[in-house]
Amino acid sequence: MGAGLNLSPLYGRAPSDQRVYDEAPVAKGQRISMVGAMTSAGMKTALNFEGTMTGLVFLYFLKHFLCPLLAEGDYVVMDNASVHKVDEIKDLIQRLCHRKVWNFI
């Protein structure tokens, strides 16, 4: 999940006899992204970073944030986002985290 900090609203509100004025950004702006893991008890861990999510960033999150926190009997369930399809991800989880991996198609 991410957010572009250079976005402006498409709609605005004003009294019926007045025009809506707003400023639109001209610079490209920065992008803030977040990846996290949650359980039925709530958030387990999260990583916020500047930039766009890539397979390498997701591998870093798994290795340094998620795998150290997994307990006996935990499963890793991922959707079919393209960053989850990097070849090394399933292997890393099974090798380092010793956990089963489930992917939704």
mmCIF file of C-alpha atoms in Angstrom:
data_model
loop_
_atom_site.group_PDB
_atom_site.id
_atom_site.type_symbol
_atom_site.label_atom_id
_atom_site.label_comp_id
_atom_site.label_asym_id
_atom_site.label_seq_id
_atom_site.Cartn_x
_atom_site.Cartn_y
_atom_site.Cartn_z
ATOM 1 C CA MET A 1 0.000 0.000 0.000
ATOM 2 C CA GLY A 2 1.316 3.449 -0.798
ATOM 3 C CA ALA A 3 0.407 7.080 -1.008
ATOM 4 C CA GLY A 4 1.577 9.804 -3.363
ATOM 5 C CA LEU A 5 2.131 13.072 -1.536
ATOM 6 C CA ASN A 6 1.570 15.119 -4.693
ATOM 7 C CA LEU A 7 -2.133 14.332 -5.122
ATOM 8 C CA SER A 8 -4.899 16.896 -5.097
ATOM 9 C CA PRO A 9 -8.637 16.317 -4.612
ATOM 10 C CA LEU A 10 -10.833 15.939 -7.694
ATOM 11 C CA TYR A 11 -13.864 17.512 -6.037
ATOM 12 C CA GLY A 12 -14.477 20.296 -3.550
ATOM 13 C CA ARG A 13 -17.322 21.958 -1.690
ATOM 14 C CA ALA A 14 -18.381 25.568 -1.624
ATOM 15 C CA PRO A 15 -21.613 27.504 -1.212
ATOM 16 C CA SER A 16 -23.773 27.223 -4.341
ATOM 17 C CA ASP A 17 -23.002 30.778 -5.444
ATOM 18 C CA GLN A 18 -19.199 30.410 -5.100
ATOM 19 C CA ARG A 19 -16.499 28.623 -7.073
ATOM 20 C CA VAL A 20 -14.138 26.104 -5.417
ATOM 21 C CA TYR A 21 -10.437 27.039 -5.581
ATOM 22 C CA ASP A 22 -7.565 24.748 -4.670
ATOM 23 C CA GLU A 23 -3.873 24.461 -5.441
ATOM 24 C CA ALA A 24 -2.509 21.632 -7.548
ATOM 25 C CA PRO A 25 1.047 20.402 -6.984
ATOM 26 C CA VAL A 26 3.458 20.889 -9.871
ATOM 27 C CA ALA A 27 6.351 18.786 -8.558
ATOM 28 C CA LYS A 28 6.426 15.006 -8.852
ATOM 29 C CA GLY A 29 6.373 14.606 -5.065
ATOM 30 C CA GLN A 30 7.441 11.678 -2.970
ATOM 31 C CA ARG A 31 5.783 8.302 -2.446
ATOM 32 C CA ILE A 32 5.426 6.707 0.984
ATOM 33 C CA SER A 33 4.691 2.965 1.091
ATOM 34 C CA MET A 34 3.882 0.513 3.867
ATOM 35 C CA VAL A 35 3.961 -3.258 4.157
ATOM 36 C CA GLY A 36 2.788 -5.131 7.220
ATOM 37 C CA ALA A 37 1.714 -8.427 8.698
ATOM 38 C CA MET A 38 -1.269 -9.023 10.911
ATOM 39 C CA THR A 39 -2.841 -11.812 12.901
ATOM 40 C CA SER A 40 -6.287 -12.249 14.393
ATOM 41 C CA ALA A 41 -4.910 -10.363 17.423
ATOM 42 C CA GLY A 42 -3.844 -7.318 15.360
ATOM 43 C CA MET A 43 -0.717 -5.965 13.676
ATOM 44 C CA LYS A 44 2.383 -8.101 14.137
ATOM 45 C CA THR A 45 4.907 -5.859 12.349
ATOM 46 C CA ALA A 46 5.078 -3.108 9.731
ATOM 47 C CA LEU A 47 7.636 -1.275 7.610
ATOM 48 C CA ASN A 48 7.141 2.258 6.257
ATOM 49 C CA PHE A 49 9.544 3.452 3.581
ATOM 50 C CA GLU A 50 9.989 6.097 0.919
ATOM 51 C CA GLY A 51 9.488 4.773 -2.606
ATOM 52 C CA THR A 52 7.512 2.040 -4.326
ATOM 53 C CA MET A 53 7.140 -1.573 -3.168
ATOM 54 C CA THR A 54 9.351 -3.990 -5.104
ATOM 55 C CA GLY A 55 10.209 -7.645 -4.750
ATOM 56 C CA LEU A 56 13.553 -6.734 -3.157
ATOM 57 C CA VAL A 57 11.868 -4.523 -0.545
ATOM 58 C CA PHE A 58 9.406 -7.322 0.220
ATOM 59 C CA LEU A 59 12.289 -9.808 0.640
ATOM 60 C CA TYR A 60 13.955 -7.358 3.052
ATOM 61 C CA PHE A 61 10.703 -7.053 5.037
ATOM 62 C CA LEU A 62 10.371 -10.838 5.281
ATOM 63 C CA LYS A 63 13.983 -11.446 6.294
ATOM 64 C CA HIS A 64 14.387 -8.632 8.834
ATOM 65 C CA PHE A 65 10.871 -7.949 10.139
ATOM 66 C CA LEU A 66 8.505 -10.904 9.698
ATOM 67 C CA CYS A 67 10.561 -14.113 9.939
ATOM 68 C CA PRO A 68 12.079 -13.286 13.351
ATOM 69 C CA LEU A 69 8.561 -12.845 14.808
ATOM 70 C CA LEU A 70 6.882 -15.976 13.480
ATOM 71 C CA ALA A 71 5.942 -18.551 16.090
ATOM 72 C CA GLU A 72 5.346 -22.285 15.906
ATOM 73 C CA GLY A 73 2.232 -23.029 13.887
ATOM 74 C CA ASP A 74 2.102 -19.652 12.095
ATOM 75 C CA TYR A 75 1.308 -19.556 8.389
ATOM 76 C CA VAL A 76 2.224 -16.908 5.845
ATOM 77 C CA VAL A 77 -0.686 -16.066 3.533
ATOM 78 C CA MET A 78 -0.152 -13.680 0.605
ATOM 79 C CA ASP A 79 -2.386 -12.380 -2.158
ATOM 80 C CA ASN A 80 -1.354 -12.417 -5.814
ATOM 81 C CA ALA A 81 0.392 -9.023 -5.859
ATOM 82 C CA SER A 82 3.326 -9.016 -8.281
ATOM 83 C CA VAL A 83 5.853 -8.365 -5.482
ATOM 84 C CA HIS A 84 4.791 -11.653 -3.860
ATOM 85 C CA LYS A 85 5.703 -13.584 -7.016
ATOM 86 C CA VAL A 86 9.471 -13.103 -6.820
ATOM 87 C CA ASP A 87 11.021 -16.583 -7.077
ATOM 88 C CA GLU A 88 13.065 -16.296 -3.876
ATOM 89 C CA ILE A 89 10.154 -15.333 -1.603
ATOM 90 C CA LYS A 90 8.560 -18.750 -1.079
ATOM 91 C CA ASP A 91 12.003 -20.341 -0.663
ATOM 92 C CA LEU A 92 13.101 -17.673 1.848
ATOM 93 C CA ILE A 93 10.000 -18.132 3.998
ATOM 94 C CA GLN A 94 10.304 -21.920 4.022
ATOM 95 C CA ARG A 95 14.076 -21.889 4.600
ATOM 96 C CA LEU A 96 14.556 -19.020 7.086
ATOM 97 C CA CYS A 97 11.166 -18.912 8.749
ATOM 98 C CA HIS A 98 10.439 -22.659 8.616
ATOM 99 C CA ARG A 99 6.797 -21.896 7.789
ATOM 100 C CA LYS A 100 4.269 -22.966 5.195
ATOM 101 C CA VAL A 101 3.323 -20.452 2.519
ATOM 102 C CA TRP A 102 -0.119 -19.980 1.019
ATOM 103 C CA ASN A 103 -0.756 -17.835 -2.043
ATOM 104 C CA PHE A 104 -4.194 -16.743 -3.166
ATOM 105 C CA ILE A 105 -4.619 -16.862 -6.935
#
